[in-house]
């Protein structure tokens, strides 16, 4: 793990850590400047754990010990700019809406920045190449991920890519069964363990299609099924759990993939966008 990425990585893995390690991770994420200024004993006290637990978290992240973790946290916080204290962990019934607005704005902006920082551009470029040259692109997601799947399909369709979307697992499996070499299936799953999405990607892979995953957990099962993994990073707040908080980071990845495909098909994209704009012009009222 590169040092500037430690907070990004920690935010991604924190939900799956066991209790004591999770408490230390949450404390690091809640107050990075405090971690940089403080000692291992202070961090252990604030998280209700022990110095040995803090050391175990550091080693879990690939560091020799707490001093190296502190240096990495300082580097990560400096890359992202000054830590924004407005990213609140808790909104209550009495929190003023102005404060909620500031907290959400900070959380969403940080999610976008950290997603772009963590995104594997080589994987993105390879996925874009596959999509740009595909005979057919199928996009699949369920529940909230279905919204992002529909968004990606709409964008690709608008620039002339033959794309379809499925939210029903039977439709998704049928589409995957019809895929072959030269086709692409994109699966979107925040936690990377949605059974329906895994089944669709697995079937498409068996048929020889290129598989792409958009997920916040690249080490989850979806990452092992996909040829190309595009990772998202999200910031949770009260009333916005992981999947809901992930929407802005998922949209960032969708937009990056869309732009990368459009660049690879530039002439066709320009012609298609002009044609589609002309097609709907008569249905737009004058301002």
mmCIF file of C-alpha atoms in Angstrom:
data_model
loop_
_atom_site.group_PDB
_atom_site.id
_atom_site.type_symbol
_atom_site.label_atom_id
_atom_site.label_comp_id
_atom_site.label_asym_id
_atom_site.label_seq_id
_atom_site.Cartn_x
_atom_site.Cartn_y
_atom_site.Cartn_z
ATOM 1 C CA UNK A 1 0.000 0.000 0.000
ATOM 2 C CA UNK A 2 1.398 3.413 -0.886
ATOM 3 C CA UNK A 3 1.480 5.805 2.048
ATOM 4 C CA UNK A 4 -0.736 8.588 0.590
ATOM 5 C CA UNK A 5 -3.531 6.042 0.146
ATOM 6 C CA UNK A 6 -3.858 4.867 3.744
ATOM 7 C CA UNK A 7 -7.036 6.797 4.656
ATOM 8 C CA UNK A 8 -8.667 5.786 1.383
ATOM 9 C CA UNK A 9 -7.831 2.136 2.008
ATOM 10 C CA UNK A 10 -8.849 2.312 5.661
ATOM 11 C CA UNK A 11 -12.245 3.804 4.847
ATOM 12 C CA UNK A 12 -12.832 1.001 2.355
ATOM 13 C CA UNK A 13 -11.939 -1.881 4.671
ATOM 14 C CA UNK A 14 -13.170 -0.478 8.013
ATOM 15 C CA UNK A 15 -16.712 -1.951 7.798
ATOM 16 C CA UNK A 16 -15.299 -5.480 7.580
ATOM 17 C CA UNK A 17 -12.774 -5.217 10.411
ATOM 18 C CA UNK A 18 -13.434 -7.098 13.694
ATOM 19 C CA UNK A 19 -14.663 -5.075 16.672
ATOM 20 C CA UNK A 20 -11.479 -3.752 18.314
ATOM 21 C CA UNK A 21 -9.681 -3.055 15.049
ATOM 22 C CA UNK A 22 -12.826 -1.359 13.736
ATOM 23 C CA UNK A 23 -12.892 0.993 16.734
ATOM 24 C CA UNK A 24 -9.293 2.033 16.120
ATOM 25 C CA UNK A 25 -9.967 2.490 12.410
ATOM 26 C CA UNK A 26 -13.040 4.609 13.126
ATOM 27 C CA UNK A 27 -11.021 6.832 15.458
ATOM 28 C CA UNK A 28 -8.290 7.299 12.836
ATOM 29 C CA UNK A 29 -10.865 8.221 10.200
ATOM 30 C CA UNK A 30 -12.745 10.530 12.558
ATOM 31 C CA UNK A 31 -9.678 12.583 13.515
ATOM 32 C CA UNK A 32 -6.578 12.125 11.332
ATOM 33 C CA UNK A 33 -4.881 15.275 12.708
ATOM 34 C CA UNK A 34 -5.351 13.911 16.240
ATOM 35 C CA UNK A 35 -3.664 10.662 15.225
ATOM 36 C CA UNK A 36 -0.735 12.563 13.729
ATOM 37 C CA UNK A 37 -0.317 14.671 16.875
ATOM 38 C CA UNK A 38 -0.973 11.925 19.411
ATOM 39 C CA UNK A 39 0.726 8.849 20.789
ATOM 40 C CA UNK A 40 -0.196 5.205 20.442
ATOM 41 C CA UNK A 41 -1.499 5.204 24.031
ATOM 42 C CA UNK A 42 -3.750 8.208 23.345
ATOM 43 C CA UNK A 43 -5.219 6.558 20.259
ATOM 44 C CA UNK A 44 -5.804 3.348 22.202
ATOM 45 C CA UNK A 45 -7.560 5.279 24.991
ATOM 46 C CA UNK A 46 -9.797 7.222 22.592
ATOM 47 C CA UNK A 47 -10.840 4.042 20.796
ATOM 48 C CA UNK A 48 -11.322 2.044 23.992
ATOM 49 C CA UNK A 49 -8.730 -0.546 22.961
ATOM 50 C CA UNK A 50 -5.049 -1.210 23.717
ATOM 51 C CA UNK A 51 -1.698 -0.234 22.274
ATOM 52 C CA UNK A 52 -1.278 -3.780 20.949
ATOM 53 C CA UNK A 53 -4.558 -3.447 19.025
ATOM 54 C CA UNK A 54 -3.357 -0.196 17.446
ATOM 55 C CA UNK A 55 -0.144 -1.959 16.444
ATOM 56 C CA UNK A 56 -2.149 -4.835 14.965
ATOM 57 C CA UNK A 57 -4.116 -2.394 12.804
ATOM 58 C CA UNK A 58 -0.900 -0.778 11.602
ATOM 59 C CA UNK A 59 0.523 -4.189 10.697
ATOM 60 C CA UNK A 60 -2.752 -5.227 9.047
ATOM 61 C CA UNK A 61 -2.354 -2.183 6.786
ATOM 62 C CA UNK A 62 1.200 -3.236 5.928
ATOM 63 C CA UNK A 63 3.170 -0.972 8.253
ATOM 64 C CA UNK A 64 5.876 -2.020 10.706
ATOM 65 C CA UNK A 65 4.156 -0.239 13.578
ATOM 66 C CA UNK A 66 2.348 2.851 14.810
ATOM 67 C CA UNK A 67 5.070 5.409 13.902
ATOM 68 C CA UNK A 68 4.913 4.382 10.242
ATOM 69 C CA UNK A 69 1.111 4.529 10.340
ATOM 70 C CA UNK A 70 1.244 8.081 11.746
ATOM 71 C CA UNK A 71 3.536 9.178 8.903
ATOM 72 C CA UNK A 72 1.204 7.598 6.343
ATOM 73 C CA UNK A 73 -1.882 9.247 7.871
ATOM 74 C CA UNK A 74 -0.120 12.628 7.767
ATOM 75 C CA UNK A 75 0.790 12.102 4.108
ATOM 76 C CA UNK A 76 -2.727 10.981 3.207
ATOM 77 C CA UNK A 77 -4.360 13.946 4.951
ATOM 78 C CA UNK A 78 -1.998 16.389 3.231
ATOM 79 C CA UNK A 79 -2.767 14.925 -0.206
ATOM 80 C CA UNK A 80 -6.485 15.471 0.367
ATOM 81 C CA UNK A 81 -5.973 18.953 1.816
ATOM 82 C CA UNK A 82 -6.772 20.016 5.352
ATOM 83 C CA UNK A 83 -9.100 17.553 7.049
ATOM 84 C CA UNK A 84 -12.629 18.858 6.891
ATOM 85 C CA UNK A 85 -14.160 18.718 10.351
ATOM 86 C CA UNK A 86 -17.602 19.247 8.797
ATOM 87 C CA UNK A 87 -17.677 15.603 7.741
ATOM 88 C CA UNK A 88 -19.836 14.561 10.650
ATOM 89 C CA UNK A 89 -20.292 10.997 11.796
ATOM 90 C CA UNK A 90 -23.596 11.775 13.496
ATOM 91 C CA UNK A 91 -26.574 13.893 12.517
ATOM 92 C CA UNK A 92 -29.243 14.028 15.189
ATOM 93 C CA UNK A 93 -32.883 15.081 15.150
ATOM 94 C CA UNK A 94 -31.705 18.524 16.331
ATOM 95 C CA UNK A 95 -28.917 19.089 13.800
ATOM 96 C CA UNK A 96 -29.605 22.269 11.836
ATOM 97 C CA UNK A 97 -30.166 21.729 8.127
ATOM 98 C CA UNK A 98 -27.391 24.195 7.319
ATOM 99 C CA UNK A 99 -24.968 21.960 9.215
ATOM 100 C CA UNK A 100 -26.360 18.863 7.480
ATOM 101 C CA UNK A 101 -25.829 20.574 4.126
ATOM 102 C CA UNK A 102 -22.218 21.441 4.962
ATOM 103 C CA UNK A 103 -21.523 17.934 6.216
ATOM 104 C CA UNK A 104 -23.000 16.264 3.145
ATOM 105 C CA UNK A 105 -21.164 18.623 0.801
ATOM 106 C CA UNK A 106 -17.854 17.856 2.520
ATOM 107 C CA UNK A 107 -18.477 14.099 2.552
ATOM 108 C CA UNK A 108 -19.496 13.972 -1.096
ATOM 109 C CA UNK A 109 -16.609 16.149 -2.257
ATOM 110 C CA UNK A 110 -14.143 13.983 -0.361
ATOM 111 C CA UNK A 111 -15.712 10.800 -1.792
ATOM 112 C CA UNK A 112 -15.214 12.101 -5.329
ATOM 113 C CA UNK A 113 -11.617 13.188 -4.674
ATOM 114 C CA UNK A 114 -10.654 9.942 -2.987
ATOM 115 C CA UNK A 115 -12.356 7.808 -5.634
ATOM 116 C CA UNK A 116 -10.372 9.560 -8.357
ATOM 117 C CA UNK A 117 -7.168 9.204 -6.320
ATOM 118 C CA UNK A 118 -7.738 5.477 -5.780
ATOM 119 C CA UNK A 119 -9.004 4.656 -9.273
ATOM 120 C CA UNK A 120 -6.734 2.312 -11.219
ATOM 121 C CA UNK A 121 -6.417 4.234 -14.497
ATOM 122 C CA UNK A 122 -4.855 1.256 -16.253
ATOM 123 C CA UNK A 123 -7.902 -0.848 -15.392
ATOM 124 C CA UNK A 124 -10.168 2.015 -16.466
ATOM 125 C CA UNK A 125 -8.365 2.336 -19.810
ATOM 126 C CA UNK A 126 -8.575 -1.406 -20.419
ATOM 127 C CA UNK A 127 -12.288 -1.441 -19.546
ATOM 128 C CA UNK A 128 -12.916 1.531 -21.852
ATOM 129 C CA UNK A 129 -11.099 -0.212 -24.698
ATOM 130 C CA UNK A 130 -13.241 -3.301 -24.242
ATOM 131 C CA UNK A 131 -16.481 -1.294 -24.104
ATOM 132 C CA UNK A 132 -15.561 0.882 -27.094
ATOM 133 C CA UNK A 133 -14.959 -2.173 -29.269
ATOM 134 C CA UNK A 134 -17.738 -4.384 -27.933
ATOM 135 C CA UNK A 135 -20.433 -5.951 -30.044
ATOM 136 C CA UNK A 136 -22.734 -5.658 -27.052
ATOM 137 C CA UNK A 137 -22.442 -4.238 -23.521
ATOM 138 C CA UNK A 138 -24.709 -5.469 -20.714
ATOM 139 C CA UNK A 139 -24.835 -3.607 -17.401
ATOM 140 C CA UNK A 140 -26.245 -5.219 -14.271
ATOM 141 C CA UNK A 141 -27.007 -4.109 -10.725
ATOM 142 C CA UNK A 142 -29.775 -4.624 -8.191
ATOM 143 C CA UNK A 143 -31.453 -2.271 -5.737
ATOM 144 C CA UNK A 144 -29.523 1.018 -5.506
ATOM 145 C CA UNK A 145 -26.821 -0.258 -7.858
ATOM 146 C CA UNK A 146 -29.500 -0.636 -10.538
ATOM 147 C CA UNK A 147 -29.737 3.167 -10.616
ATOM 148 C CA UNK A 148 -26.056 3.485 -11.487
ATOM 149 C CA UNK A 149 -26.363 0.630 -13.992
ATOM 150 C CA UNK A 150 -29.171 2.493 -15.755
ATOM 151 C CA UNK A 151 -27.085 5.686 -15.728
ATOM 152 C CA UNK A 152 -24.118 3.961 -17.368
ATOM 153 C CA UNK A 153 -26.321 2.301 -19.984
ATOM 154 C CA UNK A 154 -27.988 5.638 -20.833
ATOM 155 C CA UNK A 155 -24.652 7.377 -21.266
ATOM 156 C CA UNK A 156 -23.165 4.649 -23.437
ATOM 157 C CA UNK A 157 -26.314 4.383 -25.534
ATOM 158 C CA UNK A 158 -26.185 8.145 -26.121
ATOM 159 C CA UNK A 159 -22.787 7.907 -27.820
ATOM 160 C CA UNK A 160 -23.616 4.952 -30.020
ATOM 161 C CA UNK A 161 -22.450 2.033 -27.854
ATOM 162 C CA UNK A 162 -24.884 -0.926 -28.100
ATOM 163 C CA UNK A 163 -25.707 -1.149 -24.391
ATOM 164 C CA UNK A 164 -28.499 -2.810 -22.396
ATOM 165 C CA UNK A 165 -29.308 -2.805 -18.691
ATOM 166 C CA UNK A 166 -30.947 -5.415 -16.454
ATOM 167 C CA UNK A 167 -32.118 -5.160 -12.862
ATOM 168 C CA UNK A 168 -33.975 -8.490 -12.815
ATOM 169 C CA UNK A 169 -31.661 -11.443 -12.267
ATOM 170 C CA UNK A 170 -33.466 -13.616 -14.813
ATOM 171 C CA UNK A 171 -33.011 -10.938 -17.466
ATOM 172 C CA UNK A 172 -29.396 -10.503 -16.415
ATOM 173 C CA UNK A 173 -28.647 -14.216 -16.614
ATOM 174 C CA UNK A 174 -30.378 -14.465 -19.987
ATOM 175 C CA UNK A 175 -28.303 -11.575 -21.325
ATOM 176 C CA UNK A 176 -25.109 -13.111 -19.909
ATOM 177 C CA UNK A 177 -25.910 -16.473 -21.501
ATOM 178 C CA UNK A 178 -26.065 -14.765 -24.900
ATOM 179 C CA UNK A 179 -22.712 -13.034 -24.498
ATOM 180 C CA UNK A 180 -19.565 -14.215 -26.215
ATOM 181 C CA UNK A 181 -15.995 -13.163 -26.875
ATOM 182 C CA UNK A 182 -15.972 -9.480 -27.805
ATOM 183 C CA UNK A 183 -18.914 -8.624 -25.551
ATOM 184 C CA UNK A 184 -18.716 -6.884 -22.167
ATOM 185 C CA UNK A 185 -20.690 -7.271 -18.937
ATOM 186 C CA UNK A 186 -20.407 -4.570 -16.264
ATOM 187 C CA UNK A 187 -21.517 -5.484 -12.743
ATOM 188 C CA UNK A 188 -22.096 -2.805 -10.098
ATOM 189 C CA UNK A 189 -22.133 -3.784 -6.415
ATOM 190 C CA UNK A 190 -20.959 -1.558 -3.575
ATOM 191 C CA UNK A 191 -19.970 -4.347 -1.174
ATOM 192 C CA UNK A 192 -19.085 -6.765 -3.963
ATOM 193 C CA UNK A 193 -21.003 -9.732 -2.609
ATOM 194 C CA UNK A 194 -24.463 -9.392 -4.153
ATOM 195 C CA UNK A 195 -25.325 -12.922 -5.247
ATOM 196 C CA UNK A 196 -27.367 -11.910 -8.298
ATOM 197 C CA UNK A 197 -24.573 -9.701 -9.626
ATOM 198 C CA UNK A 198 -21.975 -12.390 -9.006
ATOM 199 C CA UNK A 199 -24.081 -14.976 -10.857
ATOM 200 C CA UNK A 200 -24.466 -12.686 -13.870
ATOM 201 C CA UNK A 201 -20.746 -11.868 -14.039
ATOM 202 C CA UNK A 202 -19.820 -15.522 -13.595
ATOM 203 C CA UNK A 203 -22.083 -16.604 -16.460
ATOM 204 C CA UNK A 204 -20.768 -13.847 -18.736
ATOM 205 C CA UNK A 205 -17.188 -14.833 -17.896
ATOM 206 C CA UNK A 206 -17.931 -18.465 -18.718
ATOM 207 C CA UNK A 207 -19.250 -17.322 -22.098
ATOM 208 C CA UNK A 208 -15.951 -15.577 -22.864
ATOM 209 C CA UNK A 209 -17.116 -11.987 -22.353
ATOM 210 C CA UNK A 210 -14.945 -9.327 -20.762
ATOM 211 C CA UNK A 211 -16.186 -8.570 -17.243
ATOM 212 C CA UNK A 212 -15.922 -5.235 -15.427
ATOM 213 C CA UNK A 213 -16.739 -4.593 -11.745
ATOM 214 C CA UNK A 214 -17.579 -1.268 -10.108
ATOM 215 C CA UNK A 215 -17.277 -1.811 -6.349
ATOM 216 C CA UNK A 216 -16.102 -0.323 -3.094
ATOM 217 C CA UNK A 217 -14.582 -3.668 -2.041
ATOM 218 C CA UNK A 218 -12.155 -4.919 -4.716
ATOM 219 C CA UNK A 219 -11.076 -7.848 -2.514
ATOM 220 C CA UNK A 220 -14.684 -9.082 -2.306
ATOM 221 C CA UNK A 221 -15.896 -11.949 -4.555
ATOM 222 C CA UNK A 222 -16.810 -9.566 -7.389
ATOM 223 C CA UNK A 223 -13.155 -8.559 -7.687
ATOM 224 C CA UNK A 224 -12.139 -12.156 -8.318
ATOM 225 C CA UNK A 225 -14.730 -12.560 -11.069
ATOM 226 C CA UNK A 226 -13.947 -9.384 -12.993
ATOM 227 C CA UNK A 227 -11.246 -8.863 -15.598
ATOM 228 C CA UNK A 228 -11.131 -5.168 -14.713
ATOM 229 C CA UNK A 229 -12.011 -3.717 -11.275
ATOM 230 C CA UNK A 230 -12.944 -0.050 -10.862
ATOM 231 C CA UNK A 231 -12.884 0.878 -7.180
ATOM 232 C CA UNK A 232 -15.073 3.454 -5.450
ATOM 233 C CA UNK A 233 -14.474 5.184 -2.108
ATOM 234 C CA UNK A 234 -17.349 6.591 -0.054
ATOM 235 C CA UNK A 235 -17.866 8.576 3.136
ATOM 236 C CA UNK A 236 -20.756 7.482 5.349
ATOM 237 C CA UNK A 237 -22.833 9.868 7.411
ATOM 238 C CA UNK A 238 -25.914 9.358 9.561
ATOM 239 C CA UNK A 239 -28.891 8.200 7.437
ATOM 240 C CA UNK A 240 -26.466 7.366 4.584
ATOM 241 C CA UNK A 241 -24.980 3.905 5.001
ATOM 242 C CA UNK A 242 -22.301 2.461 2.747
ATOM 243 C CA UNK A 243 -24.415 1.672 -0.338
ATOM 244 C CA UNK A 244 -26.270 5.008 -0.261
ATOM 245 C CA UNK A 245 -23.123 7.000 0.469
ATOM 246 C CA UNK A 246 -21.416 5.267 -2.461
ATOM 247 C CA UNK A 247 -23.666 6.779 -5.119
ATOM 248 C CA UNK A 248 -21.528 9.869 -5.770
ATOM 249 C CA UNK A 249 -18.326 7.834 -5.989
ATOM 250 C CA UNK A 250 -20.042 5.302 -8.274
ATOM 251 C CA UNK A 251 -21.271 8.131 -10.490
ATOM 252 C CA UNK A 252 -17.698 9.432 -10.641
ATOM 253 C CA UNK A 253 -16.503 6.063 -11.946
ATOM 254 C CA UNK A 254 -19.411 5.903 -14.410
ATOM 255 C CA UNK A 255 -18.487 9.346 -15.741
ATOM 256 C CA UNK A 256 -14.811 8.448 -16.040
ATOM 257 C CA UNK A 257 -15.635 5.264 -17.960
ATOM 258 C CA UNK A 258 -18.066 7.160 -20.201
ATOM 259 C CA UNK A 259 -15.503 9.870 -21.014
ATOM 260 C CA UNK A 260 -12.764 7.297 -21.644
ATOM 261 C CA UNK A 261 -15.029 5.429 -24.080
ATOM 262 C CA UNK A 262 -16.052 8.689 -25.759
ATOM 263 C CA UNK A 263 -12.388 9.584 -26.266
ATOM 264 C CA UNK A 264 -11.740 6.254 -27.941
ATOM 265 C CA UNK A 265 -14.726 6.736 -30.269
ATOM 266 C CA UNK A 266 -14.336 10.497 -30.657
ATOM 267 C CA UNK A 267 -15.590 10.998 -34.227
ATOM 268 C CA UNK A 268 -18.572 8.694 -33.750
ATOM 269 C CA UNK A 269 -19.342 10.269 -30.392
ATOM 270 C CA UNK A 270 -19.428 13.795 -31.840
ATOM 271 C CA UNK A 271 -21.687 12.708 -34.713
ATOM 272 C CA UNK A 272 -23.979 10.767 -32.396
ATOM 273 C CA UNK A 273 -24.316 13.567 -29.862
ATOM 274 C CA UNK A 274 -25.209 16.034 -32.620
ATOM 275 C CA UNK A 275 -27.776 13.645 -34.049
ATOM 276 C CA UNK A 276 -29.414 12.942 -30.691
ATOM 277 C CA UNK A 277 -29.481 16.642 -29.797
ATOM 278 C CA UNK A 278 -31.202 17.415 -33.106
ATOM 279 C CA UNK A 279 -33.682 14.586 -32.579
ATOM 280 C CA UNK A 280 -35.061 16.034 -29.343
ATOM 281 C CA UNK A 281 -34.740 19.712 -30.198
ATOM 282 C CA UNK A 282 -38.371 20.048 -31.299
ATOM 283 C CA UNK A 283 -39.492 18.813 -27.869
ATOM 284 C CA UNK A 284 -37.651 21.549 -26.000
ATOM 285 C CA UNK A 285 -39.540 24.752 -25.330
ATOM 286 C CA UNK A 286 -37.796 28.048 -25.981
ATOM 287 C CA UNK A 287 -36.456 29.724 -22.887
#
